[in-house]
């Protein structure tokens, strides 16, 4: 059991450090039976749209899909709490035979009549894709009938992977905001790709306030129908989670003439350059000055903090297994700035260019994995002697069984990791797990 | 189904079959499970189980794709089995279907047969379970898997002296208890399933990924020869009962019993074991005595419990019986599964408790969701909930504490260590329940008693915002400097901020229009400002116009239709100026909704345009209204609007706000009706009414309506003067009017908040190829976007991002948008960055590099941070 066991089909998905000869295989279907850590199209779509707080999210399908995604994410709301409910058409055997359209239409009728919603998202799951319900038609009719937005999200689980689900969610957002694209432009930006986990969108919004840049709309963290439809009138989109939102930003650029820039608020370096760039892109001298002043002040604060922790973190080894490539890159750099070497890095849905960059950022012996399974993670964590694993909930018990510290970098967390405060939280979390007394006893 | 919504399940109180099947297979030694379906099912179930048990949970998936769904998933499944065997070397594989596999009609037994045939060397035992998510819940899925196990294992029919113990979904800790009890009673048993180690394993030197605890296939083989089966489940259907199967096929006699929770059911279980030769040992007798002692000790506290119990049927049934025997009143007993027997089986004993506590009402429900649980928890005044962590939102919302004691528990640790079986487990659960009730009491009784009985020195409720007369006097002062209330010649200026472009009603006389600097009437403005711009404009105007006393929000739409803007604008200004008067005009549709917020914002003067109080007349004036996301027309629309106008005016005037009612006089429509409107305005406590001319607007329904003459207006005003104060000097101002009533100066402030244009000057532009926007991390040839940096006056600044596609000849020629020629792409890039002096990319091919250099564009390859790379390149160029 202790040896590294790799399936033949998986070999191409694994590579080592800075070896320009090999090319890592990625963006492929998961290997059947390999116990992938990935989720499905529906999951991707649901994650992206979930933070739209006053929307009715109706999951058209059997109960499991709604049950397992009910209120499991840490997105916060300053307004409605509606999004924290899970609405399901709860399809049963009878519906599979006779079709679920009627049930869906009745469900929408009821919601529309009793709750006067502004927008309803209807997620089509695996089964709906197979039994052939015309979800689009049902939504269209409901829109006409009630003069509200009823938007289908085409997300059968088998129709691709999680990234494809992001795309379907972006299409749904475009569907929602397109009718408002002729609104007159106002000064300010949209923030794309932050989901307000533990208030991260608020942190970014506060930064914008400090440097004097107006935020027109947030997509989708702490968004509501009213705020999101304002998006077409912004001057510029800034994109935080590039994996899920680049597609939307591109569509908005082409169809609404809103340019976008990508930014990142993970780590001190990224946060500072992002703030400055936003000020330069849409602000005036005053905004830039404010940004510079704020950055200086925060960086000084962080420096004091980092120095305090450096001693206890320097020289440790990290393993990273996260969803997207950008997050992995950002984590490698954050670890580097803490004096921690990344010895294993993997993602569920990384792209070739991201892996190329990862190769440049890590050491020669670092193992790089795409769509890894628990057996591989176990083997390489042991082989590389990692002290901490950064990952999602499913990986946590594995890390603990292996006697390795753990950092939750996922959508369920209850503390912010973005911005300067987020960096402090991140360093604290790494320290409190990696240097916990319990490891002396295992 | 939800109580509030018939056609939707809101916040499910159940999970799906594969979840249950996987859990059951976790109790088999050296067993792995593969879910035949798309990838998400296994990932979600793993996540659910991993957080509850705090153990690694590995479940394979056949990862069905579109192709597999259309042409059948056989190939995927066979590949998956091969891989699973290679990775984990299991002895048993559970193959559970999902919705997808069942719907496309996968024949698992046939695929298994084929697998054995094509893999003659593999002897792994494969057990198929049909577990589509839509045919049942995790409860059914659990037993279906157990049934499939006994059906598929090759049985050894020779008789043995063992007793089969079949359990439902109990915790690993309870499983360990059960095993100890059985061995302490000297019973030779086979336990199916046994999750005690696989889902609650100790920390070991070396981690084994294949679960090596649990019931082995060899033991299961002996179940057919056992002398008896005890099935610990109240509700499992015979069709899926392993005990029934063993009886039908192998003649093993069996008994069913409830989960041994509480005195009665533990006694019953012990009784069966005794009959089967189990020895009662002294410690067990003492444990029983201690439970009774605990029951007695706590009974008075427990009598205050009004419990909501929810979860899967066996758990709910047993937890309810524990409550009942302790005198805790189960006001709501709810299962998500379909389980019609529940009501019948529990009604009698719950009624008994209800009778002694004199409770009239309780509910027992199956097919229940959390929407319904919440509704009854509130209605029936529950003070404790017993179930899974899925009740946490109700706990938070209704402040009803939740005892987490069944799967799934996501927000607490120790799901794997829950104890409720046996006398000691019952004490553990009972103590948790009692302690919740005790601490609730301890933390609340002081406040409750204070609230209930203490009556002295109570402040009158009205005084939160000061005495109403004080407010009225303050507003009176403000009215003195409000130009609209003081007529022409007033020295004071007002400023309308056009921040509210949207309107939620359509009046037949109105067309909202922008950018018409020469027209002056309500609804017209040249620009719409954001709250921040409005604030800046206010500061600018205030500086130049010291007599500015009033800020008005008068559209161009309705000031409440987009209340966020209005609110933000007023808050910003109020922060800077505590004195300026806030005046707002509205159609009143959303007035009741925002009245108190307006007061809090410091709005002192409100104008509502109310043209009629009779819906039939109103229906002629209003084309439609949009209210709460819905469009209304005709009399319905007018009724809603008027009801809100009246309610809103009343709320405001009661709080001392100066309310003015505008009435547009429409010949042949409301001219006769106007005195009635004025009458009503007076009754509502309004200050003044303003009867106005209609200004016919091209494109409106009333564009051809005859004009009302000044004389007619004056006549009407005079007539109404006898009812209440009339306004005679209204100018019907624009939505962006600035100045005194006599002099509109808005034109000189238009566009004053537009942002700065770029300074001209010598500059060096650099183009950076970046995918992520933070690092130089893109090949030159792959880039669809370039970040353009400008070096000017010794400073580097981000200028803009350019998209290559914008420079391409239609989509086809760009590879970013679907195919296209590489050469074209490079040319497009060159076109996009031709004004740059340098290019920074992670990598660049020789040909494009030469092309660039021929054009005098320098190339710099790196994978640094963008800002650092730009600085380096600048110094290179400057050299």
Coordinates of C-alpha atoms in Angstrom, one line a residue, chain A residues 133-346:
Chain A
X133 CA -37.9 18.2 -20.8
X134 CA -37.9 21.4 -22.7
X135 CA -36.8 23.6 -19.8
X136 CA -36.2 26.6 -22.0
X137 CA -39.8 26.5 -23.3
X138 CA -41.2 26.3 -19.8
X139 CA -39.1 29.2 -18.7
X140 CA -40.0 31.3 -21.7
X141 CA -43.7 30.8 -21.1
X142 CA -43.4 31.7 -17.4
X143 CA -41.5 34.9 -18.3
X144 CA -44.4 35.9 -20.5
X145 CA -47.0 35.0 -18.1
X146 CA -45.5 36.7 -15.0
X147 CA -43.4 39.5 -16.5
X148 CA -40.4 38.3 -14.5
X149 CA -37.1 36.7 -15.4
X150 CA -37.1 32.9 -15.5
X151 CA -33.7 31.8 -16.7
X152 CA -32.8 28.2 -17.6
X153 CA -29.4 27.0 -16.7
X154 CA -28.3 24.1 -18.9
X155 CA -26.3 22.0 -16.5
X156 CA -26.8 18.2 -16.9
X157 CA -23.9 16.7 -15.0
X158 CA -22.7 14.5 -17.8
X159 CA -22.5 17.3 -20.4
X160 CA -18.9 18.3 -19.5
X161 CA -17.0 19.2 -16.3
X162 CA -17.3 21.8 -13.7
X163 CA -15.8 24.5 -15.9
X164 CA -18.5 24.0 -18.4
X165 CA -20.9 24.6 -15.6
X166 CA -19.2 28.0 -15.0
X167 CA -19.8 28.8 -18.7
X168 CA -23.5 27.9 -18.4
X169 CA -23.8 30.1 -15.4
X170 CA -22.2 33.0 -17.3
X171 CA -24.6 32.5 -20.1
X172 CA -27.5 32.7 -17.6
X173 CA -26.0 36.0 -16.2
X174 CA -25.8 37.4 -19.8
X175 CA -29.4 36.3 -20.3
X176 CA -30.3 38.3 -17.2
X177 CA -28.4 41.5 -17.9
X178 CA -28.6 41.7 -21.7
X179 CA -32.0 43.5 -21.7
X180 CA -30.4 46.3 -19.8
X181 CA -27.4 46.8 -22.0
X182 CA -28.6 50.1 -23.4
X183 CA -28.6 51.8 -20.0
X184 CA -26.5 54.9 -20.0
X185 CA -22.9 54.4 -18.7
X186 CA -22.0 55.5 -15.3
X187 CA -18.6 55.9 -13.7
X188 CA -17.5 52.9 -11.9
X189 CA -16.6 49.2 -12.2
X190 CA -18.1 45.8 -11.9
X191 CA -16.3 43.2 -9.7
X192 CA -16.5 39.8 -11.4
X193 CA -15.6 36.5 -9.9
X194 CA -15.8 37.1 -6.2
X195 CA -18.4 35.2 -4.4
X196 CA -18.3 37.1 -1.1
X197 CA -17.1 34.1 0.9
X198 CA -16.8 35.3 4.4
X199 CA -17.4 38.8 3.2
X200 CA -14.5 39.0 0.7
X201 CA -16.6 41.0 -1.8
X202 CA -17.1 43.5 1.0
X203 CA -13.4 43.7 1.6
X204 CA -12.8 44.5 -2.0
X205 CA -15.7 47.0 -2.1
X206 CA -14.2 48.7 1.0
X207 CA -10.9 49.0 -0.8
X208 CA -12.7 50.6 -3.8
X209 CA -14.3 53.1 -1.4
X210 CA -11.0 53.9 0.1
X211 CA -9.4 54.6 -3.2
X212 CA -12.5 56.4 -4.4
X213 CA -13.6 54.1 -7.2
X214 CA -17.3 53.4 -7.5
X215 CA -18.6 49.9 -7.7
X216 CA -21.6 49.6 -10.0
X217 CA -22.3 45.9 -9.6
X218 CA -20.9 42.7 -8.1
X219 CA -21.0 39.4 -9.9
X220 CA -22.0 37.4 -8.2
X221 CA -21.0 38.0 -4.5
X222 CA -23.8 39.6 -2.6
X223 CA -25.6 40.5 -5.8
X224 CA -29.3 40.9 -6.1
X225 CA -31.5 41.3 -9.1
X226 CA -31.5 45.1 -8.8
X227 CA -27.7 45.3 -8.5
X228 CA -26.8 42.8 -11.1
X229 CA -28.9 44.4 -13.9
X230 CA -26.9 47.6 -13.4
X231 CA -23.8 45.8 -14.6
X232 CA -24.1 46.9 -18.3
X233 CA -23.7 50.5 -17.3
X234 CA -20.2 50.1 -15.8
X235 CA -17.0 51.4 -17.3
X236 CA -14.8 48.5 -16.6
X237 CA -15.0 44.9 -15.4
X238 CA -12.4 43.6 -13.0
X239 CA -12.1 39.8 -12.9
X240 CA -11.0 38.1 -9.7
X241 CA -11.8 34.4 -10.4
X242 CA -10.5 34.1 -13.9
X243 CA -11.5 30.5 -14.2
X244 CA -15.2 31.1 -13.9
X245 CA -15.6 34.6 -15.1
X246 CA -13.3 35.3 -18.0
X247 CA -15.9 34.0 -20.4
X248 CA -18.5 36.4 -19.0
X249 CA -16.0 39.3 -19.1
X250 CA -15.3 38.5 -22.8
X251 CA -19.0 38.4 -23.7
X252 CA -19.6 41.7 -21.9
X253 CA -16.6 43.2 -23.7
X254 CA -18.0 42.2 -27.1
X255 CA -21.6 42.7 -26.5
X256 CA -21.7 45.7 -24.1
X257 CA -18.4 47.3 -24.9
X258 CA -17.1 47.0 -21.3
X259 CA -13.4 46.3 -21.3
X260 CA -12.0 44.0 -18.5
X261 CA -8.8 43.5 -16.6
X262 CA -7.9 40.6 -14.5
X263 CA -6.8 41.2 -11.0
X264 CA -6.2 39.1 -7.9
X265 CA -6.7 39.9 -4.3
X266 CA -4.9 36.8 -2.9
X267 CA -1.6 37.8 -1.2
X268 CA -0.1 41.2 -0.5
X269 CA 1.7 41.5 -3.8
X270 CA -1.3 40.8 -5.9
X271 CA -3.6 42.9 -3.8
X272 CA -1.3 45.9 -4.1
X273 CA -0.8 45.7 -7.8
X274 CA -4.5 45.1 -8.4
X275 CA -5.5 48.2 -6.4
X276 CA -3.0 50.3 -8.2
X277 CA -4.0 49.0 -11.6
X278 CA -7.7 49.6 -11.0
X279 CA -7.0 53.2 -9.8
X280 CA -4.9 53.8 -13.0
X281 CA -7.4 52.2 -15.2
X282 CA -10.5 54.2 -14.2
X283 CA -9.4 56.8 -11.7
X284 CA -7.7 60.1 -11.7
X285 CA -4.5 61.3 -10.0
X286 CA -6.4 61.6 -6.8
X287 CA -7.5 58.0 -6.9
X288 CA -4.0 56.8 -7.7
X289 CA -2.6 58.8 -4.8
X290 CA -5.2 57.4 -2.5
X291 CA -4.4 53.9 -3.7
X292 CA -0.6 54.4 -3.2
X293 CA -1.1 55.8 0.2
X294 CA -3.4 52.9 1.3
X295 CA -1.1 50.3 -0.2
X296 CA 1.9 51.7 1.7
X297 CA 0.1 51.8 4.9
X298 CA -1.3 48.2 4.6
X299 CA 2.0 46.8 3.4
X300 CA 3.7 48.2 6.4
X301 CA 1.2 46.6 8.7
X302 CA 1.5 43.3 6.9
X303 CA 5.3 43.4 7.0
X304 CA 5.2 43.6 10.8
X305 CA 2.8 40.7 10.9
X306 CA 4.7 38.6 8.5
X307 CA 8.0 39.1 10.3
X308 CA 6.4 37.8 13.4
X309 CA 5.3 34.6 11.8
X310 CA 8.2 34.0 9.4
X311 CA 10.4 32.1 11.8
X312 CA 7.8 29.4 12.5
X313 CA 6.9 28.9 8.8
X314 CA 10.2 29.2 6.9
X315 CA 11.5 25.9 5.5
X316 CA 8.2 24.1 5.6
X317 CA 6.9 22.2 2.6
X318 CA 3.4 22.6 1.2
X319 CA 1.2 20.5 -1.0
X320 CA -1.6 22.2 -3.0
X321 CA -4.6 20.6 -4.5
X322 CA -7.3 23.1 -5.5
X323 CA -9.9 23.7 -8.2
X324 CA -8.4 26.0 -10.7
X325 CA -4.9 26.9 -12.0
X326 CA -5.0 30.6 -11.0
X327 CA -5.7 29.8 -7.4
X328 CA -2.8 27.3 -7.4
X329 CA -0.4 29.9 -8.9
X330 CA -1.4 32.4 -6.4
X331 CA -0.9 30.0 -3.5
X332 CA 2.5 28.9 -4.7
X333 CA 3.5 32.6 -4.7
X334 CA 2.0 33.2 -1.3
X335 CA 3.9 30.3 0.1
X336 CA 7.1 31.4 -1.5
X337 CA 6.7 34.8 0.2
X338 CA 6.3 33.0 3.5
X339 CA 9.5 30.9 2.9
X340 CA 7.5 27.8 2.2
X341 CA 8.4 25.5 -0.7
X342 CA 5.6 24.0 -2.7
X343 CA 6.4 20.3 -3.3
X344 CA 3.2 19.1 -4.8
X345 CA 0.7 21.1 -6.8
X346 CA -2.4 19.9 -8.6

